[in-house]
């Protein structure tokens, strides 16, 4: 292994904070694009989703990114909070 000048607590778990940021940005961006075509009216909601998937360029990709991104966001948030609870970083006064 290569001996790099990095702290010992820097591991692959460290990346979940930045993954949360990326997930949140993707969720906001895809949500805005989906909201441009979605209709909340109860009689037209299903047809507007069908319109997004069939008629909008890469609408199916936007919808899948938004749906799967939400699941990945919650997985990352649970792992990020769980890591903080495991290492007891909520006790650090400097953090707050």
Coordinates of C-alpha atoms in Angstrom, one line a residue:
X1 CA 0.0 0.0 0.0
X2 CA 1.0 3.6 -0.5
X3 CA 1.4 5.7 2.7
X4 CA -0.4 8.9 2.1
X5 CA -0.5 11.8 4.5
X6 CA -4.2 11.5 5.3
X7 CA -6.1 11.1 8.6
X8 CA -6.9 7.6 9.7
X9 CA -10.7 8.3 9.8
X10 CA -10.7 9.1 6.1
X11 CA -12.3 6.0 4.5
X12 CA -14.8 5.1 1.9
X13 CA -17.5 6.1 4.4
X14 CA -16.3 9.7 4.2
X15 CA -17.8 10.1 0.7
X16 CA -21.5 9.9 1.8
X17 CA -21.6 13.6 2.6
X18 CA -20.7 14.5 -1.0
X19 CA -23.0 11.8 -2.4
X20 CA -25.8 13.3 -0.4
X21 CA -25.1 16.7 -2.0
X22 CA -25.0 15.2 -5.5
X23 CA -28.2 13.3 -4.9
X24 CA -29.9 16.5 -3.6
X25 CA -28.8 18.5 -6.7
X26 CA -30.0 15.7 -9.0
X27 CA -33.3 15.5 -7.2
X28 CA -33.9 19.2 -7.4
X29 CA -32.9 19.4 -11.1
X30 CA -35.0 16.4 -12.2
X31 CA -37.9 17.5 -10.0
X32 CA -38.0 21.0 -11.7
X33 CA -37.9 19.4 -15.1
X34 CA -40.6 17.0 -14.2
X35 CA -42.8 19.7 -12.7
X36 CA -42.8 21.6 -16.0
X37 CA -44.8 18.8 -17.6
X38 CA -46.8 17.3 -14.6
X39 CA -50.4 18.1 -13.9
X40 CA -51.7 17.5 -10.4
X41 CA -55.3 17.4 -11.5
X42 CA -56.8 14.0 -10.4
X43 CA -58.3 13.3 -13.8
X44 CA -55.2 14.2 -15.8
X45 CA -52.3 13.1 -13.5
X46 CA -51.9 9.6 -15.0
X47 CA -52.0 11.0 -18.6
X48 CA -49.4 13.7 -17.7
X49 CA -47.0 11.0 -16.4
X50 CA -47.6 9.0 -19.6
X51 CA -46.9 12.2 -21.6
X52 CA -43.6 12.7 -19.7
X53 CA -42.5 9.1 -20.4
X54 CA -43.6 9.0 -24.0
X55 CA -43.6 12.5 -25.5
X56 CA -40.9 14.4 -23.7
X57 CA -37.3 13.9 -24.8
X58 CA -35.6 11.6 -22.3
X59 CA -38.7 11.9 -20.0
X60 CA -38.4 8.3 -19.1
X61 CA -34.8 8.9 -18.0
X62 CA -35.8 12.0 -15.9
X63 CA -38.6 10.0 -14.2
X64 CA -36.3 7.1 -13.4
X65 CA -33.5 9.3 -12.2
X66 CA -35.9 11.1 -9.9
X67 CA -37.5 8.0 -8.5
X68 CA -34.2 6.0 -8.0
X69 CA -32.4 9.1 -6.9
X70 CA -34.8 9.5 -4.0
X71 CA -34.2 5.9 -2.9
X72 CA -30.4 6.4 -3.1
X73 CA -30.7 9.6 -1.2
X74 CA -32.4 7.9 1.7
X75 CA -29.9 5.1 1.7
X76 CA -27.0 7.6 1.8
X77 CA -28.7 9.7 4.5
X78 CA -29.2 6.6 6.7
X79 CA -25.6 5.5 6.2
X80 CA -24.3 9.0 6.8
X81 CA -26.3 9.4 10.1
X82 CA -25.5 5.9 11.1
X83 CA -21.8 6.5 10.7
X84 CA -22.0 9.6 12.8
X85 CA -23.9 7.7 15.5
X86 CA -21.4 4.9 15.4
X87 CA -18.4 7.1 15.8
X88 CA -20.1 9.4 18.3
X89 CA -19.4 12.5 16.3
X90 CA -22.6 14.2 17.7
X91 CA -20.6 14.7 20.9
X92 CA -18.0 16.9 19.3
X93 CA -18.6 20.5 20.5
X94 CA -16.6 21.9 17.5
X95 CA -19.1 20.5 15.1
X96 CA -22.0 22.4 16.5

